[in-house]
CSV table of C-alpha atoms in Angstrom, one decimal:
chain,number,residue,atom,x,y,z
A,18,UNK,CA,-47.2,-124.2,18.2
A,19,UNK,CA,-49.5,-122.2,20.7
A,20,UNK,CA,-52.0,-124.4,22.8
A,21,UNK,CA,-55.4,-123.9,20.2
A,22,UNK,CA,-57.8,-125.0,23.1
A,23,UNK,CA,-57.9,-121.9,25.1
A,24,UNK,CA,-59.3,-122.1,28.4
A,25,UNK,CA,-61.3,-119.4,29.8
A,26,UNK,CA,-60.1,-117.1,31.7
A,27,UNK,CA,-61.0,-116.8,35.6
A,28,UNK,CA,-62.2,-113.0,35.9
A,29,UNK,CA,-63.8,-110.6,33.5
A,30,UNK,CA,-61.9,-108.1,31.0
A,31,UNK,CA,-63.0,-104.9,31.0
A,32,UNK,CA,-64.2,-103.5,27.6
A,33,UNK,CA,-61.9,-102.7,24.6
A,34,UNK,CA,-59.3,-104.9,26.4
A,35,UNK,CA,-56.1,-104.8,24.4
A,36,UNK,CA,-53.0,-107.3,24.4
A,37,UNK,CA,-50.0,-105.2,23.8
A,38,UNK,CA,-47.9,-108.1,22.2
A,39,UNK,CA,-48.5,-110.6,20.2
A,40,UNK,CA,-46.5,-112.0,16.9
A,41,UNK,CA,-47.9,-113.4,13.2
A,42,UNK,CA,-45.8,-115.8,11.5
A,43,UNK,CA,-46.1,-116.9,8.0
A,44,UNK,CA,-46.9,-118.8,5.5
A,45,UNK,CA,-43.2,-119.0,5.2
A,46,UNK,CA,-43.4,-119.1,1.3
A,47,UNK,CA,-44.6,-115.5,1.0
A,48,UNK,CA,-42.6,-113.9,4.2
A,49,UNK,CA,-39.0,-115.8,4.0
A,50,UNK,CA,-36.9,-115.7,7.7
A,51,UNK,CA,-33.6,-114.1,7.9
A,52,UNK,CA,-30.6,-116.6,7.5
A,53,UNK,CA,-28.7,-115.8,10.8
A,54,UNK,CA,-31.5,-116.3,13.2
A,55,UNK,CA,-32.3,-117.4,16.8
A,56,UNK,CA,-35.5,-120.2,16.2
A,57,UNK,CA,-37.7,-120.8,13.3
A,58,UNK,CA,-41.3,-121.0,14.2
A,59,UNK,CA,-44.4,-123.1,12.7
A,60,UNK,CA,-46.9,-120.4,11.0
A,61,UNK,CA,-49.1,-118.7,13.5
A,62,UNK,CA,-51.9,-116.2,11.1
A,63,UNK,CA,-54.0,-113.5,11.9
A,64,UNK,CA,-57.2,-115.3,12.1
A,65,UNK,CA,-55.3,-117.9,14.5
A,66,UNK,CA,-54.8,-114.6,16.5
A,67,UNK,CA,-58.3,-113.5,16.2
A,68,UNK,CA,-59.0,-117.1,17.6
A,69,UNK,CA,-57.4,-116.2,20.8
A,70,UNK,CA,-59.0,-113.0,21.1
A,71,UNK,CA,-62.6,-114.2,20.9
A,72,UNK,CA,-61.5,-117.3,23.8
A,73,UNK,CA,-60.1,-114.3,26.1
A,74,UNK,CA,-62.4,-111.5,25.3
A,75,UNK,CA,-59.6,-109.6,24.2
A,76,UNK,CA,-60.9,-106.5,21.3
A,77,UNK,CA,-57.4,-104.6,20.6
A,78,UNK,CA,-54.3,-105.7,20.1
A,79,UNK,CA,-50.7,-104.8,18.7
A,80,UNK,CA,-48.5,-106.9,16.7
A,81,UNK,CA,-45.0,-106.6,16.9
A,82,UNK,CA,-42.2,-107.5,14.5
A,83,UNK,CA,-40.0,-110.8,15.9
A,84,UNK,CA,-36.4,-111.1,15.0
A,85,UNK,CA,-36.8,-113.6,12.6
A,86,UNK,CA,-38.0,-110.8,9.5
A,87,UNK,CA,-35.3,-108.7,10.4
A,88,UNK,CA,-36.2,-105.6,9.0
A,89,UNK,CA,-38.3,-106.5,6.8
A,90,UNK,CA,-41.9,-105.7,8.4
A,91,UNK,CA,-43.7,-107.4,5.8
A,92,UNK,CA,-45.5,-109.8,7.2
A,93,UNK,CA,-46.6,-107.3,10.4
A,94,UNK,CA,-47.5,-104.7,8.4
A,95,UNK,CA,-49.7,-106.7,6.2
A,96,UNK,CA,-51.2,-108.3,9.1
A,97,UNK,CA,-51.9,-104.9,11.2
A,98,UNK,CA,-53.4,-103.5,8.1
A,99,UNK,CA,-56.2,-106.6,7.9
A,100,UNK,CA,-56.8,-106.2,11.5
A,101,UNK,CA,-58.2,-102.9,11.1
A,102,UNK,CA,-58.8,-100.1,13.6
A,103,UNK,CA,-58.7,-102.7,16.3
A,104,UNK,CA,-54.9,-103.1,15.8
A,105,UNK,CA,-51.4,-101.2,15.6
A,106,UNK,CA,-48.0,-102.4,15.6
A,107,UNK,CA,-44.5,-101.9,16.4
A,108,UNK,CA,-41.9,-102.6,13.7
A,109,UNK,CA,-38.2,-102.9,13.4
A,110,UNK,CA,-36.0,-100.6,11.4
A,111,UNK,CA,-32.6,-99.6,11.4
A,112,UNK,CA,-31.3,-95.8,11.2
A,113,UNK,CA,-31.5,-95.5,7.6
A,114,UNK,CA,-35.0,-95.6,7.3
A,115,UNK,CA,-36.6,-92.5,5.4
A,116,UNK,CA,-39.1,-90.3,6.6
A,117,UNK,CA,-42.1,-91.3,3.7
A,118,UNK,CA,-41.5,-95.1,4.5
A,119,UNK,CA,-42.2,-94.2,8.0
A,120,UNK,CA,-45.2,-92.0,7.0
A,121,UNK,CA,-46.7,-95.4,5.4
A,122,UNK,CA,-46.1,-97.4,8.6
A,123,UNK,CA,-47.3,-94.7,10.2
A,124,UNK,CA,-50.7,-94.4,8.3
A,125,UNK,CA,-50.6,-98.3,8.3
A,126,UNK,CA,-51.0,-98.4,12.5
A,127,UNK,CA,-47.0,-98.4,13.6
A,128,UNK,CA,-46.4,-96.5,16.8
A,129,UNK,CA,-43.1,-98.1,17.4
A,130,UNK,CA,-39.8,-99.4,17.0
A,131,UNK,CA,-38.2,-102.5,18.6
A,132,UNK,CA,-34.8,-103.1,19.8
A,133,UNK,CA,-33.8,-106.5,20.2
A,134,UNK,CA,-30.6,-107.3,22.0
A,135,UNK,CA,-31.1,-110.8,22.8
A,136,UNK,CA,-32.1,-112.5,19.6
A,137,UNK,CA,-30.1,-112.1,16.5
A,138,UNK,CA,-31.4,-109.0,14.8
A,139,UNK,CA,-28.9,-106.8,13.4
A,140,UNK,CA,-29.8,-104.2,15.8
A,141,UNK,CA,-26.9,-102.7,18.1
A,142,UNK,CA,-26.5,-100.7,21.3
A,143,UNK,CA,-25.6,-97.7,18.9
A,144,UNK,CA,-28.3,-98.0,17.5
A,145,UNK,CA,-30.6,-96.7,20.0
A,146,UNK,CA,-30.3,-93.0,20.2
A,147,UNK,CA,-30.4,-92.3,16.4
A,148,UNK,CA,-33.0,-94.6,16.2
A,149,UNK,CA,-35.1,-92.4,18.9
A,150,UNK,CA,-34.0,-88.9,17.0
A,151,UNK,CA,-35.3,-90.5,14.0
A,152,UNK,CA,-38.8,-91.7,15.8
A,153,UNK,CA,-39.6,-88.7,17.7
A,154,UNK,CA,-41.2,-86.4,15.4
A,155,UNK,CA,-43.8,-89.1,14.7
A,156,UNK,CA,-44.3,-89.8,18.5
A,157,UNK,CA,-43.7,-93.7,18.1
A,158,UNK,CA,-41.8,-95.4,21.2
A,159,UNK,CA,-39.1,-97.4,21.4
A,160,UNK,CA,-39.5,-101.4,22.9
A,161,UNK,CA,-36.5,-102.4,24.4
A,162,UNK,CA,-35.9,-106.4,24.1
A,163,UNK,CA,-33.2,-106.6,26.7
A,164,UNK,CA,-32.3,-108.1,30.0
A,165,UNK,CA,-31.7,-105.2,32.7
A,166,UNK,CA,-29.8,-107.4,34.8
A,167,UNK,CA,-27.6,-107.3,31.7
A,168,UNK,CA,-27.8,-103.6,30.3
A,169,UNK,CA,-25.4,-101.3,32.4
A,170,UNK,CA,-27.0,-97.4,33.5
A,171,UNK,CA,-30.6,-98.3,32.1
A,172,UNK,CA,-31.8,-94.6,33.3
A,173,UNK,CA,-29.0,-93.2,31.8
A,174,UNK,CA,-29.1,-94.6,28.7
A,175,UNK,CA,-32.6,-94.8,28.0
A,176,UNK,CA,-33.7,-92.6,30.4
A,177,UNK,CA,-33.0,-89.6,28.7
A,178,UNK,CA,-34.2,-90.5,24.8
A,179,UNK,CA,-36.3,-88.0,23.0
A,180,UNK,CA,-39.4,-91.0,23.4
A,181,UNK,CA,-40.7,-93.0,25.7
A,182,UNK,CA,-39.0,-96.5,26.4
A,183,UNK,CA,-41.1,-99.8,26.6
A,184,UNK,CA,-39.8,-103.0,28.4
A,185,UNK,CA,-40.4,-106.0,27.2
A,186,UNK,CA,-41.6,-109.1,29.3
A,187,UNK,CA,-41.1,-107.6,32.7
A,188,UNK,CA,-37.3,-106.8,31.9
A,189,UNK,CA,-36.8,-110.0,30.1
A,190,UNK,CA,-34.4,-111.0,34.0
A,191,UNK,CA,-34.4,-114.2,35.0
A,192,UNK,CA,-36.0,-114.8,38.3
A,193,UNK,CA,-33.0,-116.5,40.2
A,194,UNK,CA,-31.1,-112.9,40.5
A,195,UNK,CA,-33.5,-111.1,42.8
A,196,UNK,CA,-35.5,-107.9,42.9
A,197,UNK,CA,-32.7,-106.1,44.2
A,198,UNK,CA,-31.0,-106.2,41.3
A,199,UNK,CA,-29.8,-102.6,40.1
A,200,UNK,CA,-30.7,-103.3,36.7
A,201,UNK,CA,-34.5,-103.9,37.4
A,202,UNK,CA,-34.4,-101.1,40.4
A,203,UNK,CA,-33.3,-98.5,37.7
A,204,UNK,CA,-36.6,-99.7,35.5
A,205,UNK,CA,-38.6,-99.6,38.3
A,206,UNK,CA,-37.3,-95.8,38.8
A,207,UNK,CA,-37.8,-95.3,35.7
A,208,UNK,CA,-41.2,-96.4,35.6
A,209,UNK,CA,-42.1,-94.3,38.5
A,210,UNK,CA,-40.9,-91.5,36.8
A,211,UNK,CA,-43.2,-91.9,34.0
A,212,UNK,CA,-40.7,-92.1,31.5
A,213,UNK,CA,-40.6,-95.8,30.8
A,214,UNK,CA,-43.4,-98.1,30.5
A,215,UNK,CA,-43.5,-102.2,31.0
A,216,UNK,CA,-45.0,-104.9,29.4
A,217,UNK,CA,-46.5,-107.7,32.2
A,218,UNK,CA,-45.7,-110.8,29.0
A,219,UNK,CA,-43.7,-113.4,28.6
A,220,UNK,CA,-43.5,-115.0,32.1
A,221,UNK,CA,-42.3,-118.1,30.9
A,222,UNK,CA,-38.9,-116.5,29.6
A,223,UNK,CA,-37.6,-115.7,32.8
A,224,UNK,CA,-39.1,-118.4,35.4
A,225,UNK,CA,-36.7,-121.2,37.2
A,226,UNK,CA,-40.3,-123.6,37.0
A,227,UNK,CA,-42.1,-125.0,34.0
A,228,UNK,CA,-45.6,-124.9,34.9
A,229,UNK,CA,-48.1,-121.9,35.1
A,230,UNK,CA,-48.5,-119.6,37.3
A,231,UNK,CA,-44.9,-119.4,37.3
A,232,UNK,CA,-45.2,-118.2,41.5
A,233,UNK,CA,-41.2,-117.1,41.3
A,234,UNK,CA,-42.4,-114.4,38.7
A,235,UNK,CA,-44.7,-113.2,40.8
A,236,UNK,CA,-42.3,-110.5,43.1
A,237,UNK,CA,-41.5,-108.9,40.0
A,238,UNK,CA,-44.4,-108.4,38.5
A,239,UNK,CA,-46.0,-107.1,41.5
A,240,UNK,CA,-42.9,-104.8,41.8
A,241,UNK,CA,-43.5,-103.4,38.3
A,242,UNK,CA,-47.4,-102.6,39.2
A,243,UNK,CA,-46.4,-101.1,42.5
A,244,UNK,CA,-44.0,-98.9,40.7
A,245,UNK,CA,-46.6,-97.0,38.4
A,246,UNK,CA,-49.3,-98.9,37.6
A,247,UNK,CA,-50.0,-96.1,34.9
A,248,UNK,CA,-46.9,-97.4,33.0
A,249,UNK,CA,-47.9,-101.0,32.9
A,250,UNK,CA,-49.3,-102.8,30.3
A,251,UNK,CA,-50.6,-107.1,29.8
A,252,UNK,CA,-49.2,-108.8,26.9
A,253,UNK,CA,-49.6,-112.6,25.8
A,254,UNK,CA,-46.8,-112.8,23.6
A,255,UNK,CA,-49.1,-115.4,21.5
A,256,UNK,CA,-47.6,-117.7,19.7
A,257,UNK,CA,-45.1,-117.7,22.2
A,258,UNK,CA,-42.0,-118.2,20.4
A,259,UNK,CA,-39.0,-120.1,21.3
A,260,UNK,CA,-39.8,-121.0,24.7
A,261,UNK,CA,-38.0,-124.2,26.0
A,262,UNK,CA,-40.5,-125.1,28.6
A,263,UNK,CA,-43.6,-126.6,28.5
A,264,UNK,CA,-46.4,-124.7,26.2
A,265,UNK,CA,-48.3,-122.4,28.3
A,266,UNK,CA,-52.4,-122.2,27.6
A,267,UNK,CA,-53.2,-118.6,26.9
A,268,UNK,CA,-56.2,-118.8,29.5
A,269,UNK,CA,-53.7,-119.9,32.5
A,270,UNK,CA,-51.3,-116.8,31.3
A,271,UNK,CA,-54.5,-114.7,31.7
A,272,UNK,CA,-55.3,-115.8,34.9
A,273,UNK,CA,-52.1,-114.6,36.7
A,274,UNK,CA,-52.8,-111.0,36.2
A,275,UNK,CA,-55.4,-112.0,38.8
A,276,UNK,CA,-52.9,-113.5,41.4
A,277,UNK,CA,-50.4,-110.4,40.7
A,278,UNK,CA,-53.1,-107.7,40.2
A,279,UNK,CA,-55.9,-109.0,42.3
A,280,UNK,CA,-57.7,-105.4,42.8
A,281,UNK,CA,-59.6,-105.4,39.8
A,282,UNK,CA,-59.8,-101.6,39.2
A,283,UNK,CA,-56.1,-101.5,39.1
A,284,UNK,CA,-56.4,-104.8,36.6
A,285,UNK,CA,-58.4,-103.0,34.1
């Protein structure tokens, strides 16, 4: 479970601050898990979330559908709803999704879809352009779960989708392959482009260390802001699911958009 004493963070967030990624789990006797799936987490609520956001100073947030539902958004959607204005979310679906259920996810706060290709999710490569044709008209994005280091012609591929693309956790690469990699340069381009945008989350995922601030994750996320600072968002990725290093406190996470972002205009 996520670290419940949240430490302060160092520097000051600007009004209507908003963590762009964040999970609810649970109770698992309402909102079962998929069979075929990659971790089973402990419950993590809404008001547990709401916990976090009073300790940070955070006022917005978005919740995002983890692999463990599947498709089934239940447990999100619910969750978005009861959060109010303050809160939208990204959902997964597959291509056979009709246009009135995505009217009601619409009106509910969804302004995505998710593609995970790491975690077991039912959701193939294939997948992706129909699954942008069938976004588009409703102007939700689509969050691409994926390692670049992994994902062969990134611009090509996603580049030229109907919607804009969203990287998760700073392109989900682990640390030990380098910057130069062509898979993260092609994000980078594509960020600078303005086509793509990247989520600064989940440092833990790709670091070589176990303890915050995670220094070798630093290059790249000062890469990503460099790129288009425009197209970059700060996630926490509360509760922090499946990590297999030591549990990070959300106030330390905070703190290293300081050491990568120090300018605090280009912060906010």
């Amino acid at each position: 479970a996520a670290d419940s004493q949240v430490r302060k963070p160092a520097f000051p967030l600007p009004a209507l601050a908003c963590d762009t990624h964040a999970h609810v789990f649970g109770p698992q006797d309402r909102y079962e898990y998929v069979p075929d799936r990659s971790y089973t987490p402990p419950d993590a609520s809404l008001e547990d979330y709401l916990e976090l956001h009073k300790a940070l100073g955070i006022e917005r947030g978005v919740l995002v559908q983890p692999s463990v539902y599947g498709t089934d958004n239940r447990a999100t959607l619910d969750a978005i709803r009861a959060g109010g204005a303050d809160f939208r979310g990204v959902v997964v679906v597959d291509e056979t999704i009709d246009a009135a259920e995505m009217e009601r996810m619409h009106e509910a706060g969804v302004r995505g879809v998710r593609i995970n290709l790491l975690f077991k999710s039912g959701i193939e490569v294939s997948d992706v352009r129909r699954l942008a044709e069938r976004i588009a008209p409703f102007g939700w994005h689509l969050q691409m779960l994926i390692d670049v280091s992994e994902f062969a012609d990134i611009k090509a591929t996603l580049g030229r989708l109907p919607v804009d693309v969203v990287f998760d956790h700073l392109g989900h690469m682990p640390t030990s392959i380098g910057t130069d990699h062509p898979g993260f340069r092609e994000m980078l381009s594509m960020l600078a482009d303005g086509r793509a945008w990247a989520k600064l989350s989940g440092a833990y995922r790709i670091t070589s260390g176990t303890r915050t601030p995670y220094d070798d994750v630093a290059p790249y996320a000062r890469a990503i802001i460099q790129a288009n600072p425009e197209r970059v968002v700060w996630a926490s990725d509360w509760p922090h699911p499946y990590v297999n290093i030591p549990m990070p406190n959300d106030g330390d996470l905070l703190d290293m958009l300081d050491i990568w972002s120090p300018d605090a205009a280009t912060r906010d």
